[in-house]
Amino acid sequence: MQSTRFCPAKINLHLEVGQKRSDGFHSIFTLFHSLDIGDTLKARADKNIHLQGSETVTPNQEDNLIIKAARLLHRECALASDQGIAFQIEKKLPAGAGLGGGSSNAAMALDLCNEIWKLGLSRNQLLALAPKLGADVAFFLKGKCCYASGIGDELSDAPEIPKQSLGLARPSILILTPQVHVDTAWAYRNLKSNRTGSWEAFKEAWNLAPGSLKAFNLAQNHFEQPVCEHFSEIAELEKELQKSSAFKIMLSGSGASLYALFLKEEDAFSELARLQGLCRYAAVAHFT
């Protein structure tokens, strides 16, 4: 028997980075929202734990978060050595792009292992394991729209953008990932020391009217300035997007992806056709 999970992408609709914590990580304050683009992960019972289809992302299987998720759950539940799982991943989301592809894969791997191994673990039990794999993994087990703090693993529900937003249908999202990779550790090291935040004001505006222009006008990403200053490809792509009818353009995560929000879907597709040649990944997406 084979089971399948869709592994959605995410974008950060707001991202502030606080002070460094005693454990060496920074506190963050962000709003995650999942999208309708992503990877597909399939799995079936097997005598070993292995993965097909990730060779271009992590040549060594043991470095892949899917395998790490399976091994983590296998250890935690003290399963027999011949109780394994065979994964097959259809990768579409790029690595090192700020879209959460690896974390989404890990979350769905936990979910598939729980089903195929018949462990009966609750969603909360899986959520407790998620931070051992990565800061964003918990979000993908919860999904949709969430405020996050801590290292990104302290989640609370956030109001979703209504089906009719800004007086029209939900915005269409153009995702563009230029031909560069942004190392997350580098991005943290190069944060501006004089950065200021608007987290509480943003949350208040979002809670009152999710998806409103007021909320989007308050949205920011602390990584955007250092990343755009260092990576000319991202800065140039942002300048190109500024020529469009997008009402919000922002970096997702620590990059390298930019997203642009459009009121008209045809405008998003028009910009996709114009700019995808500059990118290693490009797509029009929608909020889930």
PDB file of N, CA and C in Angstrom, residues 13 30 60 70:
ATOM      1  N   LEU A  13       5.004  36.341   5.392  1.00  0.00           N
ATOM      2  CA  LEU A  13       4.338  37.610   5.097  1.00  0.00           C
ATOM      3  C   LEU A  13       4.876  38.736   5.970  1.00  0.00           C
ATOM      4  N   THR A  30       7.286  35.959  13.028  1.00  0.00           N
ATOM      5  CA  THR A  30       6.928  35.848  11.613  1.00  0.00           C
ATOM      6  C   THR A  30       5.484  35.399  11.440  1.00  0.00           C
ATOM      7  N   ASN A  60      23.759  12.589  -0.793  1.00  0.00           N
ATOM      8  CA  ASN A  60      23.802  11.577   0.253  1.00  0.00           C
ATOM      9  C   ASN A  60      22.434  11.501   0.923  1.00  0.00           C
ATOM     10  N   ALA A  70      12.413  10.168   9.253  1.00  0.00           N
ATOM     11  CA  ALA A  70      12.066   8.761   9.442  1.00  0.00           C
ATOM     12  C   ALA A  70      12.927   8.123  10.523  1.00  0.00           C
TER      13      ALA A  70
END
